[in-house]
Amino acid sequence: MALIIDCDPGIDDALALLLAFGSPLEISAITTVVGNVSVEQATSNAQTVLNAAGITGVPVHPGAGTPLSGLVRASSSSHGFDGLGGRGSEPLAIREATAVDHLLRLSRSKRDSLTIAALGPLTNIAMAIQRDADFAQRVDRLVVMGGAIGSGNVTPAAEFNFWHDPAAVDVVLRAGFTRLEIIGLDVTGQVFLSAEARERIRLSSAPSAPFVYEMIGAYFDAYWRSHGVVGAEMCDPLVIAHLLDPEILTLSEAYVEVELEGQSVGRSNVWPTARYRDKIANARVATGVDPQRFFTLFLETTFPASTA
Ligand code: RIB
Ligand code: CA
């Protein structure tokens, strides 16, 4: 299985990348997209994370700098001014957005064996579909962090990735992916990194541990300010953990649509097909999670205990 990680680092994207690279997953490429930060900053951040973990030789392909609508809507961020809690570097000047080219190229060379983990807004994925109508059929599996059966996190209705580019979500939902899996806030909201887990990271032997410990501190500060809780939600890492261990999440077949305008723009309307039998499922949506199983995998894979 070849894997592309499409992301908008973002602190939780960074943790997802570190989990993926600490695992046996075969990562063919990273593509970046505007979301938490500009695509220039996201591309710089992806490289910063790889450097912190001592990872070389993995191509990072910059993608869309604006949503399909062309309008970047800002929202308050838990990720800090630079997307990595102050641990980021300067944004990278982008000569050419090559993400969509590589999504299309790898969907041909890895036909029926390509998995895409989409951790940010779906703009790059939608652009690949718009450029090549057969793209969706060549992709074996698309796993998306986004949406919610219940409440949102940017508005009461909408989750950030879907809110940022609802038109892209609509393109993806209508594209006919054989295996589209959507991991939303209903399960990520049950997976909170604790202060104890952060200490476990500090004490680990992972090369990235010092970098991650500081980065997560800024994440915790943001959650304390916005939610009054100590800890931070593990959204994107849950996508990678799901690829590694299918027992962590429970998913159900559903027909999913997205609100394209109005007060609830970006809201995912999830119709479980077991309940709404007249609807034809276009996705499987995560409805349950085993947080302890996730954290055991996450910490043991990414931040093994120091043997000293
Ligand atoms: O709503 C959570 C999602 O929005 C995560 O992917 C996070 O990185 C932000 O992009
Ligand atoms: Ca993200």
Short mmCIF file of C-alpha atoms and ligand atoms in Angstrom, two decimals:
data_model
loop_
_atom_site.label_atom_id
_atom_site.label_comp_id
_atom_site.label_asym_id
_atom_site.label_seq_id
_atom_site.Cartn_x
_atom_site.Cartn_y
_atom_site.Cartn_z
CA MET A 1 0.00 0.00 0.00
CA ALA A 2 1.45 3.37 -1.06
CA LEU A 3 0.44 6.36 1.06
CA ILE A 4 0.17 10.07 0.33
CA ILE A 5 -0.41 12.36 3.28
CA ASP A 6 -2.16 15.59 2.27
CA CYS A 7 -1.94 18.04 5.15
CA ASP A 8 -1.95 21.61 6.46
CA PRO A 9 0.52 21.45 9.38
CA GLY A 10 -0.84 22.31 12.01
CA ILE A 11 0.30 20.74 15.25
CA ASP A 12 -1.94 17.70 14.99
CA ASP A 13 -0.89 17.24 11.35
CA ALA A 14 2.70 17.26 12.61
CA LEU A 15 1.93 14.55 15.16
CA ALA A 16 0.18 12.53 12.44
CA LEU A 17 3.27 12.79 10.21
CA LEU A 18 5.52 11.64 13.05
CA LEU A 19 3.24 8.67 13.77
CA ALA A 20 3.22 7.71 10.09
CA PHE A 21 7.01 7.93 9.77
CA GLY A 22 7.52 5.99 12.98
CA SER A 23 5.35 3.18 11.62
CA PRO A 24 5.83 0.59 8.86
CA LEU A 25 3.63 2.63 6.48
CA GLU A 26 5.18 3.27 3.03
CA ILE A 27 4.87 7.05 2.56
CA SER A 28 5.29 7.96 -1.11
CA ALA A 29 4.82 11.71 -0.73
CA ILE A 30 3.53 14.54 1.38
CA THR A 31 1.32 17.18 -0.22
CA THR A 32 0.38 20.44 1.45
CA VAL A 33 -2.69 22.65 1.28
CA VAL A 34 -3.86 25.97 2.70
CA GLY A 35 -5.83 25.52 5.89
CA ASN A 36 -4.44 26.08 9.37
CA VAL A 37 -1.84 28.30 7.72
CA SER A 38 -0.90 29.44 4.20
CA VAL A 39 0.31 26.72 1.86
CA GLU A 40 3.77 28.35 1.97
CA GLN A 41 3.84 28.02 5.75
CA ALA A 42 2.32 24.52 5.66
CA THR A 43 5.04 23.40 3.26
CA SER A 44 7.74 24.89 5.45
CA ASN A 45 6.16 23.26 8.49
CA ALA A 46 6.05 19.83 6.89
CA GLN A 47 9.76 20.11 6.18
CA THR A 48 10.42 21.34 9.73
CA VAL A 49 8.69 18.27 11.15
CA LEU A 50 10.66 15.89 8.90
CA ASN A 51 13.89 17.63 9.93
CA ALA A 52 13.00 17.36 13.63
CA ALA A 53 12.57 13.62 13.20
CA GLY A 54 15.71 13.25 11.09
CA ILE A 55 13.71 12.09 8.09
CA THR A 56 15.23 12.76 4.66
CA GLY A 57 14.37 11.99 1.05
CA VAL A 58 10.60 12.37 1.34
CA PRO A 59 9.20 14.80 -1.26
CA VAL A 60 6.93 17.57 0.01
CA HIS A 61 4.75 18.88 -2.81
CA PRO A 62 2.99 22.22 -2.27
CA GLY A 63 -0.63 22.42 -3.35
CA ALA A 64 -3.53 24.84 -3.38
CA GLY A 65 -3.05 28.26 -1.83
CA THR A 66 -6.75 29.06 -1.85
CA PRO A 67 -9.95 27.01 -1.55
CA LEU A 68 -11.92 26.27 -4.75
CA SER A 69 -13.90 29.43 -4.07
CA GLY A 70 -10.69 31.48 -4.23
CA LEU A 71 -11.53 33.04 -0.87
CA VAL A 72 -9.39 32.18 2.17
CA ARG A 73 -11.52 32.59 5.30
CA ALA A 74 -9.48 33.05 8.45
CA SER A 75 -10.45 31.47 11.72
CA SER A 76 -8.87 31.45 15.15
CA SER A 77 -6.24 28.75 15.34
CA SER A 78 -5.03 26.43 18.08
CA HIS A 79 -1.80 26.02 16.16
CA GLY A 80 -0.11 29.38 16.79
CA PHE A 81 0.89 32.13 14.37
CA ASP A 82 3.16 29.81 12.38
CA GLY A 83 1.07 26.64 12.64
CA LEU A 84 3.56 24.80 14.85
CA GLY A 85 3.10 26.63 18.14
CA GLY A 86 6.01 28.97 17.46
CA ARG A 87 8.39 26.16 16.45
CA GLY A 88 7.99 26.82 12.72
CA SER A 89 10.43 28.42 10.30
CA GLU A 90 9.93 30.99 7.57
CA PRO A 91 7.28 30.19 4.91
CA LEU A 92 8.73 28.59 1.78
CA ALA A 93 8.47 30.51 -1.50
CA ILE A 94 6.54 28.27 -3.89
CA ARG A 95 7.59 28.37 -7.53
CA GLU A 96 5.06 25.75 -8.67
CA ALA A 97 2.18 23.95 -6.95
CA THR A 98 2.99 20.34 -7.79
CA ALA A 99 0.69 18.54 -5.35
CA VAL A 100 -2.11 17.79 -7.81
CA ASP A 101 0.36 16.61 -10.47
CA HIS A 102 1.79 14.12 -7.99
CA LEU A 103 -1.60 12.97 -6.76
CA LEU A 104 -2.53 12.21 -10.39
CA ARG A 105 0.88 10.68 -11.21
CA LEU A 106 0.88 8.37 -8.19
CA SER A 107 -2.74 7.37 -8.77
CA ARG A 108 -1.56 6.02 -12.13
CA SER A 109 1.72 4.42 -11.03
CA LYS A 110 0.18 2.98 -7.83
CA ARG A 111 -3.20 2.24 -9.41
CA ASP A 112 -5.60 0.50 -7.00
CA SER A 113 -2.93 0.41 -4.28
CA LEU A 114 -2.82 4.11 -3.36
CA THR A 115 -4.17 5.32 -0.04
CA ILE A 116 -4.55 9.04 0.59
CA ALA A 117 -4.77 10.41 4.12
CA ALA A 118 -6.34 13.88 3.89
CA LEU A 119 -5.64 15.84 7.07
CA GLY A 120 -6.62 19.34 5.93
CA PRO A 121 -9.14 20.98 3.63
CA LEU A 122 -9.90 18.82 0.57
CA THR A 123 -8.89 21.38 -2.05
CA ASN A 124 -6.01 19.35 -3.58
CA ILE A 125 -8.13 16.19 -3.75
CA ALA A 126 -10.99 18.05 -5.41
CA MET A 127 -8.63 19.66 -7.93
CA ALA A 128 -7.25 16.22 -8.84
CA ILE A 129 -10.81 15.01 -9.46
CA GLN A 130 -11.62 18.06 -11.56
CA ARG A 131 -8.48 17.56 -13.66
CA ASP A 132 -9.01 13.83 -14.20
CA ALA A 133 -12.47 12.31 -13.84
CA ASP A 134 -10.97 8.81 -13.41
CA PHE A 135 -8.76 9.84 -10.47
CA ALA A 136 -11.23 8.69 -7.81
CA GLN A 137 -11.57 5.28 -9.45
CA ARG A 138 -7.78 4.78 -9.44
CA VAL A 139 -7.46 5.51 -5.70
CA ASP A 140 -7.90 2.46 -3.49
CA ARG A 141 -8.78 4.35 -0.30
CA LEU A 142 -9.28 7.95 0.80
CA VAL A 143 -9.34 8.55 4.56
CA VAL A 144 -10.38 12.06 5.56
CA MET A 145 -10.18 13.92 8.86
CA GLY A 146 -13.18 16.21 8.74
CA GLY A 147 -16.81 16.87 9.38
CA ALA A 148 -18.98 15.84 12.28
CA ILE A 149 -22.22 13.99 12.82
CA GLY A 150 -22.84 16.40 15.68
CA SER A 151 -21.45 19.87 16.46
CA GLY A 152 -18.65 21.63 14.66
CA ASN A 153 -15.56 23.36 16.02
CA VAL A 154 -15.37 26.50 13.89
CA THR A 155 -19.10 27.15 14.09
CA PRO A 156 -21.71 25.16 15.97
CA ALA A 157 -22.44 23.48 12.63
CA ALA A 158 -19.12 23.05 10.85
CA GLU A 159 -15.76 21.37 11.43
CA PHE A 160 -12.72 23.37 10.24
CA ASN A 161 -11.50 21.28 7.26
CA PHE A 162 -15.00 21.07 5.78
CA TRP A 163 -15.76 24.70 6.63
CA HIS A 164 -12.57 25.94 4.96
CA ASP A 165 -13.47 24.51 1.53
CA PRO A 166 -17.03 23.12 1.43
CA ALA A 167 -17.06 23.11 -2.37
CA ALA A 168 -14.08 20.75 -2.35
CA VAL A 169 -15.87 18.46 0.11
CA ASP A 170 -18.86 18.38 -2.24
CA VAL A 171 -16.66 17.41 -5.19
CA VAL A 172 -15.08 14.60 -3.15
CA LEU A 173 -18.41 13.30 -1.84
CA ARG A 174 -19.79 13.08 -5.40
CA ALA A 175 -16.65 11.57 -6.99
CA GLY A 176 -17.47 7.90 -6.35
CA PHE A 177 -14.42 6.83 -4.32
CA THR A 178 -14.63 3.07 -3.75
CA ARG A 179 -13.42 3.43 -0.16
CA LEU A 180 -14.07 6.88 1.36
CA GLU A 181 -13.73 6.95 5.15
CA ILE A 182 -14.53 10.08 7.14
CA ILE A 183 -13.14 10.56 10.66
CA GLY A 184 -14.85 13.49 12.31
CA LEU A 185 -15.12 15.35 15.57
CA ASP A 186 -17.50 12.80 17.09
CA VAL A 187 -14.53 10.46 17.59
CA THR A 188 -11.58 12.89 17.66
CA GLY A 189 -13.27 14.76 20.51
CA GLN A 190 -12.83 11.62 22.65
CA VAL A 191 -9.07 11.47 22.06
CA PHE A 192 -7.33 14.12 24.18
CA LEU A 193 -3.59 14.15 24.74
CA SER A 194 -3.02 14.52 28.48
CA ALA A 195 -0.29 16.33 30.44
CA GLU A 196 0.99 12.89 31.50
CA ALA A 197 1.26 11.78 27.88
CA ARG A 198 3.17 14.98 27.09
CA GLU A 199 5.62 14.05 29.85
CA ARG A 200 5.92 10.57 28.33
CA ILE A 201 6.91 12.28 25.08
CA ARG A 202 9.50 14.42 26.90
CA LEU A 203 11.02 11.32 28.45
CA SER A 204 11.12 9.31 25.24
CA SER A 205 14.18 8.57 23.13
CA ALA A 206 12.61 9.92 19.93
CA PRO A 207 14.82 12.52 18.16
CA SER A 208 11.75 14.73 17.72
CA ALA A 209 10.80 14.60 21.43
CA PRO A 210 12.21 18.01 22.49
CA PHE A 211 10.66 19.73 19.47
CA VAL A 212 7.29 18.03 19.98
CA TYR A 213 7.24 18.68 23.74
CA GLU A 214 7.58 22.44 23.16
CA MET A 215 5.14 22.43 20.24
CA ILE A 216 2.48 20.60 22.25
CA GLY A 217 2.93 23.15 25.07
CA ALA A 218 1.61 25.85 22.75
CA TYR A 219 -1.24 23.51 21.72
CA PHE A 220 -2.14 23.01 25.38
CA ASP A 221 -2.03 26.78 25.98
CA ALA A 222 -4.45 27.31 23.09
CA TYR A 223 -6.86 24.66 24.41
CA TRP A 224 -6.65 26.12 27.92
CA ARG A 225 -7.51 29.58 26.58
CA SER A 226 -10.31 28.41 24.30
CA HIS A 227 -11.79 25.44 26.13
CA GLY A 228 -10.57 25.79 29.74
CA VAL A 229 -9.13 22.27 29.66
CA VAL A 230 -5.59 20.90 30.07
CA GLY A 231 -4.78 18.80 27.04
CA ALA A 232 -5.40 18.87 23.30
CA GLU A 233 -7.54 16.97 20.79
CA MET A 234 -5.80 14.41 18.59
CA CYS A 235 -7.63 14.90 15.28
CA ASP A 236 -5.23 14.09 12.45
CA PRO A 237 -3.17 11.37 14.21
CA LEU A 238 -6.38 9.34 14.45
CA VAL A 239 -6.42 9.01 10.65
CA ILE A 240 -2.95 7.45 10.61
CA ALA A 241 -3.72 5.27 13.63
CA HIS A 242 -6.80 4.00 11.77
CA LEU A 243 -4.59 2.92 8.87
CA LEU A 244 -2.33 1.07 11.30
CA ASP A 245 -4.97 -0.56 13.50
CA PRO A 246 -8.55 -0.96 12.19
CA GLU A 247 -9.70 -1.91 15.69
CA ILE A 248 -9.29 1.65 17.01
CA LEU A 249 -12.31 3.06 15.19
CA THR A 250 -15.79 1.83 14.44
CA LEU A 251 -17.26 3.08 11.16
CA SER A 252 -20.76 2.92 9.71
CA GLU A 253 -21.99 3.28 6.14
CA ALA A 254 -23.68 6.61 5.46
CA TYR A 255 -24.76 9.03 2.79
CA VAL A 256 -22.88 12.25 3.49
CA GLU A 257 -23.56 15.67 2.02
CA VAL A 258 -22.14 19.08 2.85
CA GLU A 259 -23.85 22.45 3.27
CA LEU A 260 -22.49 24.85 0.64
CA GLU A 261 -23.92 28.13 1.89
CA GLY A 262 -25.83 29.85 4.68
CA GLN A 263 -25.42 29.83 8.42
CA SER A 264 -24.40 26.16 8.46
CA VAL A 265 -21.95 26.33 5.53
CA GLY A 266 -19.47 23.47 5.80
CA ARG A 267 -21.74 21.31 7.91
CA SER A 268 -21.68 17.61 7.08
CA ASN A 269 -25.14 16.03 7.03
CA VAL A 270 -24.64 12.34 7.79
CA TRP A 271 -27.47 9.92 6.90
CA PRO A 272 -26.74 6.41 8.25
CA THR A 273 -28.01 4.11 5.52
CA ALA A 274 -29.05 1.48 8.07
CA ARG A 275 -31.60 4.06 9.24
CA TYR A 276 -32.29 5.94 5.99
CA ARG A 277 -32.71 3.01 3.61
CA ASP A 278 -33.60 5.19 0.62
CA LYS A 279 -30.12 6.75 0.74
CA ILE A 280 -27.15 5.20 -1.07
CA ALA A 281 -23.95 5.23 1.02
CA ASN A 282 -21.04 7.29 -0.37
CA ALA A 283 -18.78 6.89 2.67
CA ARG A 284 -18.09 5.11 5.91
CA VAL A 285 -18.16 7.48 8.88
CA ALA A 286 -16.42 6.94 12.22
CA THR A 287 -18.92 6.53 15.04
CA GLY A 288 -16.82 4.94 17.80
CA VAL A 289 -13.23 5.03 19.10
CA ASP A 290 -11.04 3.22 21.63
CA PRO A 291 -8.93 6.13 23.01
CA GLN A 292 -6.68 3.92 25.13
CA ARG A 293 -5.88 1.67 22.17
CA PHE A 294 -5.04 4.81 20.16
CA PHE A 295 -2.67 6.24 22.77
CA THR A 296 -0.88 2.94 23.29
CA LEU A 297 -0.21 2.77 19.54
CA PHE A 298 0.61 6.48 19.23
CA LEU A 299 3.09 6.65 22.10
CA GLU A 300 4.76 3.27 21.53
CA THR A 301 5.17 3.89 17.79
CA THR A 302 6.17 7.56 17.81
CA PHE A 303 7.74 8.16 21.21
CA PRO A 304 9.17 4.89 22.54
CA ALA A 305 10.25 4.99 26.19
CA SER A 306 13.89 5.85 26.67
CA THR A 307 15.95 2.75 27.43
CA ALA A 308 18.44 4.81 29.47
O1 RIB B 1 -11.01 20.31 12.79
C1 RIB B 1 -9.75 19.71 12.96
C2 RIB B 1 -8.94 19.82 11.71
O2 RIB B 1 -8.73 21.19 11.41
C3 RIB B 1 -7.53 19.21 11.86
O3 RIB B 1 -7.12 18.69 10.63
C4 RIB B 1 -6.68 20.39 12.24
O4 RIB B 1 -5.33 20.26 11.81
C5 RIB B 1 -7.35 21.49 11.47
O5 RIB B 1 -6.82 21.47 10.15
CA CA B 2 -5.00 19.34 9.66
#
